[in-house]
Coordinates of C-alpha atoms and ligand atoms in Angstrom, one line a residue:
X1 CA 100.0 122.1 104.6
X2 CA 97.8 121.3 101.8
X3 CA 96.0 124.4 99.8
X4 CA 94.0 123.9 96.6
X5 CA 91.7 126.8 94.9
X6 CA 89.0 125.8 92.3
X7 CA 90.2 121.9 92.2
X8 CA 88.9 120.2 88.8
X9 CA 89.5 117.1 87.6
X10 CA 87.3 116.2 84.2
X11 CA 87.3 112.5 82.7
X12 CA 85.1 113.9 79.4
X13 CA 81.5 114.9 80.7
X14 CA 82.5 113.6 84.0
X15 CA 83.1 116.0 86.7
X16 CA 85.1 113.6 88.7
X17 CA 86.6 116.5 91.1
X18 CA 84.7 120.3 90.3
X19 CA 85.9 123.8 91.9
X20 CA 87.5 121.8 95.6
X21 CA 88.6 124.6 98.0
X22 CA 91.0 122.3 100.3
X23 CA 92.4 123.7 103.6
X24 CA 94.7 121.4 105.7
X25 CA 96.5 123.6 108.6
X26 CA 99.6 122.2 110.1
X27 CA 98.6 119.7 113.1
X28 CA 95.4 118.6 111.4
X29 CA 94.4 115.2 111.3
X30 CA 92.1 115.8 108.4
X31 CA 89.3 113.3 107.5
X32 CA 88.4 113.6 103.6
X33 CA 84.9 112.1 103.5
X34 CA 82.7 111.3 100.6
X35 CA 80.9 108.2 99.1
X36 CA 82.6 105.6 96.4
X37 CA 83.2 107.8 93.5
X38 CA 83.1 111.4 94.6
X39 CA 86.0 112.2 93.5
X40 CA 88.3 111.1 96.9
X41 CA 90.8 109.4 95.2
X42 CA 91.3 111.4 91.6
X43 CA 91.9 114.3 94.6
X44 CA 94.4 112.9 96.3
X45 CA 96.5 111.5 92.9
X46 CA 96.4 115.4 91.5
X47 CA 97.8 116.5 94.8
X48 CA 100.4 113.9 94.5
X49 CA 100.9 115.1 90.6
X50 CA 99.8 111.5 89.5
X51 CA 97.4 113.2 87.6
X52 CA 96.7 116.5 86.3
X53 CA 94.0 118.5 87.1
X54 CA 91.8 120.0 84.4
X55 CA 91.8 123.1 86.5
X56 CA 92.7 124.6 89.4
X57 CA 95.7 125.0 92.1
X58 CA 97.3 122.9 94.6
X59 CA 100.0 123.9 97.0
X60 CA 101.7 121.3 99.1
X61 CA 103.7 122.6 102.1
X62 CA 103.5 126.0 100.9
X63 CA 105.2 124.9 97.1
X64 CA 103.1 124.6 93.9
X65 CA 102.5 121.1 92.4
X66 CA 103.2 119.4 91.0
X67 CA 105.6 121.9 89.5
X68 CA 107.8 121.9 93.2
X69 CA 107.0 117.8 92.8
X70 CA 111.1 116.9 93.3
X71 CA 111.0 119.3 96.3
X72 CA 108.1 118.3 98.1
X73 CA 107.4 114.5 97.3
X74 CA 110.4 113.4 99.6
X75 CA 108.7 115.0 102.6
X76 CA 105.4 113.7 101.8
X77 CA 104.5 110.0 102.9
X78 CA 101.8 108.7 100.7
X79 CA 99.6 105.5 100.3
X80 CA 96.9 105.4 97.5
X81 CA 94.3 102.8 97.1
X82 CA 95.5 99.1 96.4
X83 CA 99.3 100.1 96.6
X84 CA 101.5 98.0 94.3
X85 CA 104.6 96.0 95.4
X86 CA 106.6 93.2 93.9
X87 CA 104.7 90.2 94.0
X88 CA 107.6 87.3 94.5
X89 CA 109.5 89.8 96.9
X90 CA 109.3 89.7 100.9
X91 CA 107.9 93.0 101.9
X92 CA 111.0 94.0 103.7
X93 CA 112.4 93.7 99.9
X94 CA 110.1 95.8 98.6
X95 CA 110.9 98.5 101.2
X96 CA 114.4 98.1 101.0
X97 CA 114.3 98.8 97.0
X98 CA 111.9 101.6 97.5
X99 CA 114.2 103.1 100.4
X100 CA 117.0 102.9 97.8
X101 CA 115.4 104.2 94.9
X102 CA 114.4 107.7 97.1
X103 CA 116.7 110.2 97.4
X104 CA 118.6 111.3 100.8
X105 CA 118.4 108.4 103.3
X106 CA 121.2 107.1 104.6
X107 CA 121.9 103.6 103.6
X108 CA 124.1 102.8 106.3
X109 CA 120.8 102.3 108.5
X110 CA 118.4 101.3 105.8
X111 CA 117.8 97.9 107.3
X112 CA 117.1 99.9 110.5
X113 CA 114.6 101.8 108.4
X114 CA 113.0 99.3 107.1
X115 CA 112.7 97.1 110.3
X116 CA 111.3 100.2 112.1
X117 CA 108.7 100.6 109.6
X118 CA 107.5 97.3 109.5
X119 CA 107.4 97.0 113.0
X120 CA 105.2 100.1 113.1
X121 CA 102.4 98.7 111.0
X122 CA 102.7 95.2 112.6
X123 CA 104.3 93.6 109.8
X124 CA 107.5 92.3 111.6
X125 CA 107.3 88.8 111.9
X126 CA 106.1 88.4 108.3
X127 CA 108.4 90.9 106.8
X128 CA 109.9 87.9 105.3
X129 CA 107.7 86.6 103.7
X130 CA 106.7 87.0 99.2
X131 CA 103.8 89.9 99.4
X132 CA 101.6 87.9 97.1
X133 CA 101.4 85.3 100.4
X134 CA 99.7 88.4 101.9
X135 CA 96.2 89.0 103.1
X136 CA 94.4 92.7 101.4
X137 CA 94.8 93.7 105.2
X138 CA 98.5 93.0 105.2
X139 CA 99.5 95.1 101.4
X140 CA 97.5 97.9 102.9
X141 CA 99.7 97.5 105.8
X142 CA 103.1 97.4 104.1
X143 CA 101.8 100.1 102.0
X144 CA 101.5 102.0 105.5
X145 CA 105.1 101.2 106.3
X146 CA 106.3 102.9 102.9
X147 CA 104.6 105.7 103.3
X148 CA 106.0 106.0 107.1
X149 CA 109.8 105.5 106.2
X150 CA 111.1 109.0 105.8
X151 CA 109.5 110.2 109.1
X152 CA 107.1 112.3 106.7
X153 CA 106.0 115.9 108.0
X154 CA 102.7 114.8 106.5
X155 CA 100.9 112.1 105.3
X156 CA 98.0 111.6 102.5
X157 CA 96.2 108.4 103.2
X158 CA 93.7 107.2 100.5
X159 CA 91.7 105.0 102.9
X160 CA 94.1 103.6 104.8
X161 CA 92.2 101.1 106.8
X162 CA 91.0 99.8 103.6
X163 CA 90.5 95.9 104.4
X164 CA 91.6 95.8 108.0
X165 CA 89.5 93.7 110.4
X166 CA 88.3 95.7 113.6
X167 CA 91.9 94.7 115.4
X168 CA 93.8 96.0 112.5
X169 CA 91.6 99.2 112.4
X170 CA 92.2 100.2 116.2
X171 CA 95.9 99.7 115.3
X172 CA 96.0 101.6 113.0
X173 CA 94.2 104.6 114.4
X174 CA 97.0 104.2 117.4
X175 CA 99.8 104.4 115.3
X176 CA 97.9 107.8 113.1
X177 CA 97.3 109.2 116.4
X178 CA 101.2 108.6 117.8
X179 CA 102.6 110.2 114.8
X180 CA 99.9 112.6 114.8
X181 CA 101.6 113.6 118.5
X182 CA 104.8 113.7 117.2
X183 CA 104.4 116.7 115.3
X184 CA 102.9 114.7 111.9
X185 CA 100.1 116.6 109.8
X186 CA 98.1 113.9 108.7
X187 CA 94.7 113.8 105.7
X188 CA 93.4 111.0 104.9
X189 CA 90.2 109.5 102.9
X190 CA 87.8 107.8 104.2
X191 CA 84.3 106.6 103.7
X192 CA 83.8 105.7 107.5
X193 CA 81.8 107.9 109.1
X194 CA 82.5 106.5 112.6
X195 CA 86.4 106.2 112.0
X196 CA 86.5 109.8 111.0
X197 CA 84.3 110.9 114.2
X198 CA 87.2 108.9 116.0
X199 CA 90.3 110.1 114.6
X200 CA 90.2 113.6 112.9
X201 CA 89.9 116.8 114.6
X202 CA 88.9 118.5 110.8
X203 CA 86.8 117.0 108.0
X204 CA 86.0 118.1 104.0
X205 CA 82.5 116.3 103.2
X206 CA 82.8 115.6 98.9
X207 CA 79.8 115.0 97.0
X208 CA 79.6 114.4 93.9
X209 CA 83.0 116.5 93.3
X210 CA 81.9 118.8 95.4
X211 CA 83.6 120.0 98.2
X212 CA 79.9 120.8 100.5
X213 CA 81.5 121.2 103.7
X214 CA 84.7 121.9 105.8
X215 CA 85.2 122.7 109.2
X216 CA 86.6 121.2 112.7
X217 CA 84.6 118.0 113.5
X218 CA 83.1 119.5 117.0
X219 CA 81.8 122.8 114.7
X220 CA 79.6 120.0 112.8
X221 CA 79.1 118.3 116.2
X222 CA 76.4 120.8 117.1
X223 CA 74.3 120.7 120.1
X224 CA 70.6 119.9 118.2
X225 CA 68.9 121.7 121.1
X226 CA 67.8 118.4 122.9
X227 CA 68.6 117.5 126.3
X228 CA 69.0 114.1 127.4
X229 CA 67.8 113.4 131.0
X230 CA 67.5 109.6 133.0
X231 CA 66.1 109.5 136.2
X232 CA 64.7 107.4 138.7
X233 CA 61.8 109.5 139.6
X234 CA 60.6 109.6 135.5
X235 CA 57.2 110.9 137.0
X236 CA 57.8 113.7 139.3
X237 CA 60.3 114.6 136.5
X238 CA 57.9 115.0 133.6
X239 CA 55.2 116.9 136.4
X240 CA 58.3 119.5 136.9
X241 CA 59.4 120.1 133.3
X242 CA 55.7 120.3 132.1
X243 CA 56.3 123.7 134.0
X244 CA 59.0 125.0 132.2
X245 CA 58.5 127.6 130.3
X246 CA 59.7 126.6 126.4
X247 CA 60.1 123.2 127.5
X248 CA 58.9 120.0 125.4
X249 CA 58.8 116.4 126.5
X250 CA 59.5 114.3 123.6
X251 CA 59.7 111.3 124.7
X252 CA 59.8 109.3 128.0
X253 CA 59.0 105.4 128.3
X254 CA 62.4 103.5 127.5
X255 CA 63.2 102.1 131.0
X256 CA 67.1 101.4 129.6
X257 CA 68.6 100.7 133.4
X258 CA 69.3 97.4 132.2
X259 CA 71.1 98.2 129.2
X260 CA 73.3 101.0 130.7
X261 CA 73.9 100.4 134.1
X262 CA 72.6 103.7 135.3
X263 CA 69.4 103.5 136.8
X264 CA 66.2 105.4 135.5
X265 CA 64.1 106.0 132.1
X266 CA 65.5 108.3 130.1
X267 CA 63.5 111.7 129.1
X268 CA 64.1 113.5 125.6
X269 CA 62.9 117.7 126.5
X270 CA 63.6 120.2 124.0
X271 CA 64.6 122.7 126.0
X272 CA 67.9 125.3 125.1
X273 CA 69.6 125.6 128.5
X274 CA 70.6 122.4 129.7
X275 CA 71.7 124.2 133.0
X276 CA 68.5 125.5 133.9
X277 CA 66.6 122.0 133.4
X278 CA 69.3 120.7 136.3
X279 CA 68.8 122.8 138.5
X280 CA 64.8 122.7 138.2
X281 CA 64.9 119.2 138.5
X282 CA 67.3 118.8 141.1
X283 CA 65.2 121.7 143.2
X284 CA 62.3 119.6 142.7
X285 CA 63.9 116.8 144.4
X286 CA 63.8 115.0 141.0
X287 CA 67.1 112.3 141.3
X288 CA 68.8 112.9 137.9
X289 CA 71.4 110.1 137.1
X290 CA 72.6 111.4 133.9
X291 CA 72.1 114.4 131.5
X292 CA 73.7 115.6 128.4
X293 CA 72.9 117.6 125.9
X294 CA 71.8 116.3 122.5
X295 CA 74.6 116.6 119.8
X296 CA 74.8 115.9 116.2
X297 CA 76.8 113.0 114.7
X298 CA 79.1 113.4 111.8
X299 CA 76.7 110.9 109.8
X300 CA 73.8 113.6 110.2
X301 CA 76.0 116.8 109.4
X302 CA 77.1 114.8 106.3
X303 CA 73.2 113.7 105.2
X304 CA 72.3 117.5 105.9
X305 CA 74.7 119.1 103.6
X306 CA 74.6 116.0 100.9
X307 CA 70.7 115.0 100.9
X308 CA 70.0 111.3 101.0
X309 CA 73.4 109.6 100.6
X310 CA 71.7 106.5 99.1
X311 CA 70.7 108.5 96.1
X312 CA 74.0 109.7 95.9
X313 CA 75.8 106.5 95.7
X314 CA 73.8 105.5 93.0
X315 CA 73.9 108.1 90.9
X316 CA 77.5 108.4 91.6
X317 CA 77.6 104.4 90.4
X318 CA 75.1 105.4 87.2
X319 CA 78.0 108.0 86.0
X320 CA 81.0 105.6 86.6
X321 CA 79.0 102.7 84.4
X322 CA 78.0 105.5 82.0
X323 CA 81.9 106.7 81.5
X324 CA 82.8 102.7 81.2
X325 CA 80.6 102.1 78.7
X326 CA 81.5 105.2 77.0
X327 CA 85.2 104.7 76.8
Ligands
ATP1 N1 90.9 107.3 84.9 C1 89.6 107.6 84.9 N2 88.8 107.7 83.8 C2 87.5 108.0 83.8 N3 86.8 108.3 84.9 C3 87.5 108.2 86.1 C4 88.9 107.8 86.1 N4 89.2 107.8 87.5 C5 88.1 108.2 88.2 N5 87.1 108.4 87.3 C6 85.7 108.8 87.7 O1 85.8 109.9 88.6 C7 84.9 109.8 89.7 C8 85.6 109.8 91.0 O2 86.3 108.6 91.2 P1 87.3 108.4 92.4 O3 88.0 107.1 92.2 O4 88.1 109.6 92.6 O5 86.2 108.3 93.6 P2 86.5 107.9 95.2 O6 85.8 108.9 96.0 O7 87.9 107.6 95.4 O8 85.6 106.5 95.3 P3 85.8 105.2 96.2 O9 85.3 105.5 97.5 O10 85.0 104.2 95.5 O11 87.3 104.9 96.2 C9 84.1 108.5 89.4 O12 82.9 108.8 88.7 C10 85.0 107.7 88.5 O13 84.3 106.8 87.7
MG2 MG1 88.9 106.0 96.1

């Protein structure tokens, strides 16, 4: 769906976007993570041919851009950061003029359209009303409902829970993930960690304009070769695994039976076979009320291929005040 090779983008000595390998497959929902100013934004305008890359080349539902743009645009729905609308006119305005101004569309049920769009994001009963009356949460949400009018085969999503409360978030991620059944490919960028974990099934890690990873989530999900065990009988528990060959207690005091509900402390063994620590334990006559094997979030894949992201934000921030005070 989306295919770039050797991505660049250069704004003078800054390597805003540098060498990006993309690979969106059909049925993705494709988280495009990377801190402020890595380059997540600049990517998504060149594949839209806002801007030009420096370098590089992008196909878009298997046609060049932005050469094949007139071909390709009217199946793409797109929403990029702070999306612009007439100020003085209702957003149902707005997305009547921009239903017009596309091509095909049928204008015999553009007010069906528009309504259906605007009822998607949650926008109905203030469709009405002049945009600049709107909250941020509310433009990022019309700018949802332009993007969603022409039943799009995919979507490319700049952030799009950009200044939406917690409520507006979760809707959000419902309406992504009913398209998403529907048959849309969806990428989108994001700087959430935890909302990517939630919603994509594939994620590109930028740093720096750097593409450093890309792979399905549960590949960078790994298994850290921990194995989470509670238990009521903590002591019998830690005499049996102190057996096990290869087997390390890590840790084993937190008594969390209040805060989860499940009785027992909870023991941390490094240990690869989470099978074989059941069955010992439950041979033993040790009670086990819960055990899982350790995994790895997305946030710790990401630090591990980027370094400390802290250092990376501000370095990031150094080169954007650099290029300001440049220009
Ligand atoms: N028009 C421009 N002129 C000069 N530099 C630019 C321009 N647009 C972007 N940049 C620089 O390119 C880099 C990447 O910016 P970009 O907006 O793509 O980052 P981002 O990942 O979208 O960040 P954020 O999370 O803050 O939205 C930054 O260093 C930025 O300063
Ligand atoms: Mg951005």
């Amino acid at each position: 769906m989306i295919r770039t090779t050797g991505l660049t983008k250069r704004y003078g000595s800054v390597h805003a976007v540098d060498g990006v390998d993309l690979d969106v497959r059909a049925g993705d929902i494709y988280g495009f993570v990377g801190a402020n100013g890595s380059g997540k934004t600049t990517t998504v305008r060149m594949l839209l041919g806002l801007v030009l890359a420096t370098s590089g080349q992008i196909q878009v539902l298997g046609e060049d851009m932005p050469r094949r743009r007139t071909s390709v645009l009217p199946r793409v729905g797109a929403l990029i950061e702070n999306p612009a609308a007439y100020p003085n006119l209702s957003g149902r305005r707005n997305l009547t003029l921009l239903d017009a101004a596309g091509p095909g569309g049928s204008r015999r049920t553009r007010n069906t359209r528009v309504g259906e769009a605007l009822e998607q994001v949650g926008l109905a009963g203030v469709g009405r009303r002049p945009v600049k009356q709107y909250s941020l949460g509310m433009r990022q949400r019309l700018g949802l409902a332009a993007a969603l009018m022409r039943t799009p085969e995919l979507l490319i999503l700049d952030e799009p829970t950009n200044g939406l409360d917690p409520q507006g978030i979760l809707e959000i991620r419902e309406l992504l993930l009913g398209l998403h059944a529907q048959g849309t490919t969806i990428f989108l960028s994001s700087h959430l960690l935890a909302e990517v974990e939630q919603l994509c099934d594939r994620v590109g890690v930028l740093d720096r304009g750097r593409l450093v990873l890309q792979d399905q989530l549960s590949a960078m999900q790994q298994p850290t070769g921990r194995v989470l065990v509670r238990t009521p009988d903590h002591d019998r528990a830690v005499t049996v695994l102190s057996g096990v060959e290869d087997a390390t207690v890590l840790s084993g005091v937190e008594d969390s039976t209040v805060l989860s509900g499940v009785e027992g402390q909870q023991l941390v063994i490094e240990h690869p076979d989470p099978a074989l620590l059941n069955r010992l334990l439950v041979e033993n006559g040790v009670r086990v009320s819960e055990l899982s094997p350790q995994r790895m979030s997305l946030e710790q894949s990401v630090l591990a291929a980027t370094g400390n992201s802290a250092d990376r934000i501000d370095s990031a921030e150094v080169g954007q005040a650099r290029t300001e005070v440049t220009a």
